[in-house]
XYZ file of C-alpha atoms in Angstrom:
369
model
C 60.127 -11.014 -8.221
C 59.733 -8.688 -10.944
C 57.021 -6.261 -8.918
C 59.127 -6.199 -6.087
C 62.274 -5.028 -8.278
C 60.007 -2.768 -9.679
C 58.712 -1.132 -6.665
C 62.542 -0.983 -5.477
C 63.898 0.883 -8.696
C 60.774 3.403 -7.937
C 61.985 3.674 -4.513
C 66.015 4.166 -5.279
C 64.555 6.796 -7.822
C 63.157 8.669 -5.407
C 66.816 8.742 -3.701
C 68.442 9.744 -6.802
C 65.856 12.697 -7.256
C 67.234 14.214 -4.149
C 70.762 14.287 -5.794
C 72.735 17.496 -5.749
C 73.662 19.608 -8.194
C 75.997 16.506 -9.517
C 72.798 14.547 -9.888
C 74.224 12.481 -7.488
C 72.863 11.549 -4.225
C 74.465 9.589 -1.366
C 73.156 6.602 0.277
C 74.369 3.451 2.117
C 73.041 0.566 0.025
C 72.985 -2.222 2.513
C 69.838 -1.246 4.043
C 68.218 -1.305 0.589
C 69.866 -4.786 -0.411
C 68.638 -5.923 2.960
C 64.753 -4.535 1.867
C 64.750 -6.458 -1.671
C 65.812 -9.463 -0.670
C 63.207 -9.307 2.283
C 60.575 -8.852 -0.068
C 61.735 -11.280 -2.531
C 61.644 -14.050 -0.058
C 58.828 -13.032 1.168
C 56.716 -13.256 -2.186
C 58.457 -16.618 -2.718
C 58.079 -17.982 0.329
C 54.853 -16.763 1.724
C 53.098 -15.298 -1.440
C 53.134 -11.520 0.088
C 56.306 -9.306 0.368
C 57.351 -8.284 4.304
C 56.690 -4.577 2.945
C 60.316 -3.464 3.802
C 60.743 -1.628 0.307
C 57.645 0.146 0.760
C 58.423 1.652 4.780
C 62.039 1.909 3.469
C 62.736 0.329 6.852
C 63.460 -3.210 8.951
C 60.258 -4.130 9.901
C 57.201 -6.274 9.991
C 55.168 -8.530 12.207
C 55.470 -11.463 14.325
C 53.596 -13.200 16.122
C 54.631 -14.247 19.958
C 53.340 -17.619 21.716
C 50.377 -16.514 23.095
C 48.919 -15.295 19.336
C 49.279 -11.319 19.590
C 51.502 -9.462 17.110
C 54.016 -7.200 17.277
C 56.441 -5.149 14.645
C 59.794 -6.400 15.026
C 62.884 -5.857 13.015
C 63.853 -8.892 10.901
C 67.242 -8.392 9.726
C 68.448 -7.534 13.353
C 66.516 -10.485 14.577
C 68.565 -12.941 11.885
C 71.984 -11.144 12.555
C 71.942 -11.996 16.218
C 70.219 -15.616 15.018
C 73.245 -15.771 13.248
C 75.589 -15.190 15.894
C 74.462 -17.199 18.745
C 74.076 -20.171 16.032
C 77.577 -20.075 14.927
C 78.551 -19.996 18.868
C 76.990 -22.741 20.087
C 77.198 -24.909 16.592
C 80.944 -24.759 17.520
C 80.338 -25.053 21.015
C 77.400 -27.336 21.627
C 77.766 -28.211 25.088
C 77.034 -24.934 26.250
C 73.694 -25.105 24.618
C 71.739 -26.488 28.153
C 73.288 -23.238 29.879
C 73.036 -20.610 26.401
C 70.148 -18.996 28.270
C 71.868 -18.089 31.754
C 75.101 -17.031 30.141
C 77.067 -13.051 31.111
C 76.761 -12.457 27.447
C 74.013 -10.257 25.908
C 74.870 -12.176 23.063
C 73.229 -15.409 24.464
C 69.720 -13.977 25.412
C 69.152 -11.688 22.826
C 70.503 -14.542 20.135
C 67.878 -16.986 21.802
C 65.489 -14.410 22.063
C 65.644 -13.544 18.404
C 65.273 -17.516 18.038
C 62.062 -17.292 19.025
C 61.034 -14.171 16.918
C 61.907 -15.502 13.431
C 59.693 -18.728 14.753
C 56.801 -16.058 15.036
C 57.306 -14.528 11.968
C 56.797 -17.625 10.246
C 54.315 -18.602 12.624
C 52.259 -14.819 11.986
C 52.639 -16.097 7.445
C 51.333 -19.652 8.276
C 48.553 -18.886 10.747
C 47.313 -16.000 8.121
C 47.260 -18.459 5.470
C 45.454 -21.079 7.381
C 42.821 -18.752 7.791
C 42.660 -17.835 3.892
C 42.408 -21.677 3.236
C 39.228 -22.288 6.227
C 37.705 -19.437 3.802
C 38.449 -20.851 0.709
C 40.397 -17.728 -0.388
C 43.903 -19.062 -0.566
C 45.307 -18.847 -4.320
C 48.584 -18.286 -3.837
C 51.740 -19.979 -5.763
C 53.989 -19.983 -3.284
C 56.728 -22.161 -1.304
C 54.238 -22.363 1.983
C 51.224 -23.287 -0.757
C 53.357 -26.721 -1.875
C 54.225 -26.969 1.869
C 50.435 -26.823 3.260
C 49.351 -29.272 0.305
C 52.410 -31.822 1.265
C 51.727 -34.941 3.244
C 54.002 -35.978 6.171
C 55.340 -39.930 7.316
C 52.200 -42.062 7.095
C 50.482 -39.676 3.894
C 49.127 -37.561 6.791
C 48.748 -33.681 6.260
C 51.460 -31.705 7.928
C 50.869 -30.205 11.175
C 51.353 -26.456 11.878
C 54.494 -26.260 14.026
C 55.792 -28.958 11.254
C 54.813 -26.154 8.194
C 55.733 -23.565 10.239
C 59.129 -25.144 10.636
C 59.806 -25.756 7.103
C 58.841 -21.892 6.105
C 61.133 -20.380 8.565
C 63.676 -22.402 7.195
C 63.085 -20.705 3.675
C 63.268 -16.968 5.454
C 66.089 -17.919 7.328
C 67.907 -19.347 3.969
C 66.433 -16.991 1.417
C 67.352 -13.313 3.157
C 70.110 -11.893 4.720
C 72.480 -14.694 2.882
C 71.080 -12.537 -0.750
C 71.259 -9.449 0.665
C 74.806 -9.514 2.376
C 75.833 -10.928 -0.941
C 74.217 -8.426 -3.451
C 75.629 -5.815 -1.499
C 79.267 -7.037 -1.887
C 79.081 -7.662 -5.127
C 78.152 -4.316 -6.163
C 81.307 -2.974 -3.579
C 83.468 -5.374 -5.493
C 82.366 -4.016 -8.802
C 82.814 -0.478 -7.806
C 86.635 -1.204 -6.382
C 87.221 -3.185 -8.929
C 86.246 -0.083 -11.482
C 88.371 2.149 -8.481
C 91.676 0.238 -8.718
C 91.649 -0.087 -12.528
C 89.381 2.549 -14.215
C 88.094 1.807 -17.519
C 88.402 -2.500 -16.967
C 84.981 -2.983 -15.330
C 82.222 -0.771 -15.403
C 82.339 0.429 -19.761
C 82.119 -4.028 -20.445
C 79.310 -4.249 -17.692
C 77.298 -1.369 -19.038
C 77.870 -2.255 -22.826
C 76.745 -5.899 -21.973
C 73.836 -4.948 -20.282
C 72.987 -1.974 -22.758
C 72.594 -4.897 -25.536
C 70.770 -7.159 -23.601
C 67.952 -5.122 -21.981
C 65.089 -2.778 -23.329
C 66.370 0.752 -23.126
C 62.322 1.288 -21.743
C 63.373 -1.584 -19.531
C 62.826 -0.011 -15.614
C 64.075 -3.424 -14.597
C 66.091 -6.569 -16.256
C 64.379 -9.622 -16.997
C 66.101 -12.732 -16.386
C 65.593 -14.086 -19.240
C 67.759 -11.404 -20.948
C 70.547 -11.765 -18.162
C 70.723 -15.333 -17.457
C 73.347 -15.902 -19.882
C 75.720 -12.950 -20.092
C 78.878 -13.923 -19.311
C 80.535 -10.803 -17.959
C 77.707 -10.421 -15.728
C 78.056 -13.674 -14.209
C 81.776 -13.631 -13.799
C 81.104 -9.828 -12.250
C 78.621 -12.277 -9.751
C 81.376 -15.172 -9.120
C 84.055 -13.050 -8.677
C 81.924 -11.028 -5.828
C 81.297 -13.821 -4.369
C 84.397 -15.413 -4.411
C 85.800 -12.293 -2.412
C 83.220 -12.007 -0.142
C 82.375 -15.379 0.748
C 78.805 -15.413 2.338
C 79.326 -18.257 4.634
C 82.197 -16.691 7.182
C 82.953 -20.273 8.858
C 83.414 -23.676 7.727
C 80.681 -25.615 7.961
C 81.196 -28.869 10.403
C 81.203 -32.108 9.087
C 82.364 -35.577 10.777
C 84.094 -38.069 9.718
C 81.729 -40.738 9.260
C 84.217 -43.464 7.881
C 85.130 -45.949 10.337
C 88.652 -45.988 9.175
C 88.354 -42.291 8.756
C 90.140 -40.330 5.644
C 93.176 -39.382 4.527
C 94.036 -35.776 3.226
C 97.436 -35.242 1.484
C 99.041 -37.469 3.686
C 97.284 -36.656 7.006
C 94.746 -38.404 8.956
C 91.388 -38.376 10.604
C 90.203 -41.051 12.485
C 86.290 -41.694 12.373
C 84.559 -38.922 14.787
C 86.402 -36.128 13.691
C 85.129 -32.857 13.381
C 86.085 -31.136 9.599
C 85.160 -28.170 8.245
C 86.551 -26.218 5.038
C 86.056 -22.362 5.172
C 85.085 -21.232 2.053
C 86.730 -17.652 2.518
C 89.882 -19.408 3.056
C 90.011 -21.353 0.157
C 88.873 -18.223 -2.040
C 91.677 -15.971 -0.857
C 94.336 -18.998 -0.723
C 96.912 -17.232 -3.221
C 98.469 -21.064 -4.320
C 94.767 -21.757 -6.173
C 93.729 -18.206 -7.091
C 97.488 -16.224 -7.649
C 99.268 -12.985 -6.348
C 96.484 -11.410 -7.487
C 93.916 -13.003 -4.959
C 93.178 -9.773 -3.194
C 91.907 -7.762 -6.687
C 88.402 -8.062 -8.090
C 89.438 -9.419 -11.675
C 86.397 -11.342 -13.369
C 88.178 -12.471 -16.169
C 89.610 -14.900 -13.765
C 86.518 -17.228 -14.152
C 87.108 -17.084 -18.050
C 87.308 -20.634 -19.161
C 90.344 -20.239 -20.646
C 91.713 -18.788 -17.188
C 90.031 -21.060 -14.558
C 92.204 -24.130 -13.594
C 90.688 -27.373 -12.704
C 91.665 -26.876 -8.653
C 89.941 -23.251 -9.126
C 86.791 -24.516 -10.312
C 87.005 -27.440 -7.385
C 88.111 -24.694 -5.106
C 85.199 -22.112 -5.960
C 82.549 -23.336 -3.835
C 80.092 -20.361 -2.630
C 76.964 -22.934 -1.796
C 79.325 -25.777 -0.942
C 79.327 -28.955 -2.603
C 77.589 -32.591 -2.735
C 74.381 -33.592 -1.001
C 74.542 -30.771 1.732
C 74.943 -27.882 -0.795
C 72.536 -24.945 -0.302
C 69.363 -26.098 -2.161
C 68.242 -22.577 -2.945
C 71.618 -21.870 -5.094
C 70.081 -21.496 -8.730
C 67.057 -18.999 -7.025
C 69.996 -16.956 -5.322
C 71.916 -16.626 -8.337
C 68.712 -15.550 -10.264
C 68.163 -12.621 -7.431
C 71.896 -11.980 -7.639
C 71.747 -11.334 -11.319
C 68.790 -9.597 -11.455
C 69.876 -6.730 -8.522
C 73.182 -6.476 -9.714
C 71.791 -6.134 -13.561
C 69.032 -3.630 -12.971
C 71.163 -1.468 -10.686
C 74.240 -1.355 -13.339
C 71.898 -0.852 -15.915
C 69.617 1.668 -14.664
C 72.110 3.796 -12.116
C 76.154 5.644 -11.930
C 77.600 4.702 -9.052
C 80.869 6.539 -6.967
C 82.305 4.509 -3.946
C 82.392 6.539 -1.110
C 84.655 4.043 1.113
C 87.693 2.449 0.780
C 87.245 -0.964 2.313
C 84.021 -3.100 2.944
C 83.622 -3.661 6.676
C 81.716 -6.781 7.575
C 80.692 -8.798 11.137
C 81.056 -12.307 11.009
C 78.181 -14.952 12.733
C 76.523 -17.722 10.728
C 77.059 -15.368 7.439
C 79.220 -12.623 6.770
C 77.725 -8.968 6.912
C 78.823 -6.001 5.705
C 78.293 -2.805 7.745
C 77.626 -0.657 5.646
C 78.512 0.487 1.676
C 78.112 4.246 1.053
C 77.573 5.330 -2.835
C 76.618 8.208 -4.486
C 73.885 7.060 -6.587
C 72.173 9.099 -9.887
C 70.235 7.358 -12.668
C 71.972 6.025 -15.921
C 69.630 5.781 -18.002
C-alpha cells in the first residue's frame, strides 16, 4: 500500500503546485479517493494496481466473454452494480424479468454485472499465464486463491477463482473510497462549525507521530492514535457506508421477540446502520455534529458501542474490516498530515444503491508541510 500512497501524495502535489496566489488550489476529492482505493485493492487483490492514480482517471481493462479487452470505467461500472443489486435484493422476484424492464437502470446495472466479472476475469486469466511460464511471484489475495484447493482437495477452477477475486474488488473499492472521502468532509465541517476543536488536536497528533521527512504515514505510527481513530469512527458513524439494512430472516422456528414485538419464523429483518447512527435516544441532541470525543471511553455508553456497527456484527460482518480501517487511517493520516484543507461546500451530497456515495467534495487543497 505504501507505493501506491506514495505515488498518490506525488500526484495531489502536483494539484497543489497549481495553487493560486493563496497556495491553494481547488479540487473535488472524490475522484482521487475513488483512484487510491482502486489501486490499493488492486495491489492487494491482484498484485498490480488498476493504474487509476497514474491516468488520474476511471479506467482500466476488462475483458468481455469472447476474450478481447476493452477500457472500461470501474467505479461507474460498481455504482450502477450497486444499484440494480440493492433493487432486486429487495425485490427478488423481479430478477427473471430485470433484463426486459423500462428502466435504464435494469440493463445498464446487469450490464455492468457482467463487466466487473471481466475485470476479474482480464487479473485471473493474466496471472494464469504468468504461472504456465513460471513467472508468477506475487503475494497477493488471487496468489492464496490460485494455490487453494476446492471440495474433494481439487484445484479451483477459473470461473470458481475468478469468482472469489471479484468478490475482493467488489468489497475492497468503492466501500473505502466513499468512506475516506466522508471522513475527511466530516473533519473539515466538523473544524467549520467549531473552529479551533478539530483540526490543531489532529495535526499536533499526527505531527508527533510521523517523520517530519515522512511523504506518507506508516501504519505502524498511526495504528494507535486515538484522536485519529475517533476522527475515523465518528466519520463513519455519520456517513454510514452501507445506505440499507442488510436482510436477514428469521430462522427460528418460533421466531424472536424484540422489545415486546414479534416475528414469526420467515420474516424478513434488516437494521439500517444509518438509522441507528443518527437515532438521537443512543447518540444525543447532538447526533447531527461531527464530535469525536463522543467515542471517548469515558463518553461511549454501553448501547452506543452495541449501536456503532459500521461492518455489522456476528458471523456475517464484513471480513475485510481491520484492512479497511488500516486504508482509512492511512488516507486520512497522510492527507492531514501532509496538506491545509478549506471546505468549499456546505453539505455532502450522496446517492444511495448497495453503498452510499457522495457526489462530490470540493476543497481547496495546499501542502502543510
Amino acid at each position: 500500500m505504501a507505493e501506491n500512497l506514495r505515488n498518490w501524495v506525488r500526484k495531489l502535489d502536483e494539484i497543489t503546485a497549481r495553487g493560486g496566489t493563496d497556495g491553494y488550489a481547488k479540487v473535488d476529492l472524490m475522484p482521487w479517493c475513488t483512484y487510491i482505493a482502486f489501486d490499493v485493492i488492486g495491489a492487494l487483490a491482484f498484485g498490480v494496481p488498476f493504474g487509476m492514480v497514474e491516468k488520474g482517471k476511471d479506467e482500466f481493462e476488462t475483458q468481455l466473454p469472447d476474450g478481447s479487452v476493452l477500457l472500461t470505467k470501474g467505479a461507474e461500472i460498481l455504482n450502477r452494480r450497486g444499484e440494480v443489486s440493492s433493487t432486486l435484493g429487495w425485490l427478488p422476484s423481479l430478477r427473471p424479468f430485470a433484463r426486459y424492464l423500462p428502466d435504464p437502470c435494469f440493463s445498464k446495472g446487469l450490464a455492468s454485472i457482467q463487466d466487473l466479472h471481466g475485470i476479474a476475469a482480464r487479473a485471473v486469466s493474466d496471472r494464469l499465464a504468468e504461472m504456465e511460464k513460471q513467472e508468477d511471484n506475487h503475494l497477493d489475495i488471487l496468489a492464496l486463491l490460485l494455490k487453494s484447493k476446492g471440495p474433494g482437495g481439487l484445484p479451483m477452477q477459473p470461473d470458481e477463482i475468478t469468482s472469489e477475486a471479484l468478490t475482493q474488488l467488489i468489497a475492497g473499492s468503492d466501500t473505502v473510497s466513499n468512506t475516506s472521502c466522508a471522513i475527511v468532509y466530516w473533519i473539515l465541517a466538523g473544524e467549520r462549525d467549531a473552529p479551533g476543536t478539530i483540526l490543531p488536536r489532529l495535526h499536533q497528533e499526527l505531527d508527533t507521530a510521523i517523520s517530519s521527512s515522512a511523504a506518507i504515514a506508516s501504519y505502524a505510527r498511526v495504528k494507535s492514535l486515538p484522536f485519529l481513530r475517533r476522527c475515523v469512527d465518528e466519520g463513519m458513524r455519520l456517513h454510514s457506508t452501507s445506505a440499507i439494512g442488510l436482510p436477514r430472516l428469521v430462522t427460528a422456528v418460533s421466531g424472536v421477540w424484540f422489545d415486546e414485538i414479534h416475528f414469526p419464523y420467515g420474516t424478513v429483518l434488516s437494521v439500517p446502520s444509518y438509522t441507528v447512527h443518527h437515532d438521537a435516544k443512543i447518540w444525543g441532541n447532538d447526533v447531527g455534529r461531527f464530535n469525536p470525543d463522543r467515542f471517548l471511553a469515558k463518553n461511549l455508553t454501553s448501547r452506543q458501542k452495541m449501536a456503532f456497527n459500521p461492518f455489522s456484527h456476528g458471523p456475517r460482518a464484513c471480513v475485510g474490516q481491520n484492512v479497511a480501517l488500516m486504508e482509512l487511517s492511512l488516507i486520512v493520516a497522510t492527507l492531514f498530515r501532509r496538506y491545509d484543507f478549506v471546505l468549499e461546500q456546505k453539505v455532502l451530497e450522496c446517492t444511495e444503491g448497495f453503498s452510499k456515495k457522495p457526489v462530490e467534495c470540493w476543497v481547496r487543497i495546499k501542502r502543510r508541510i
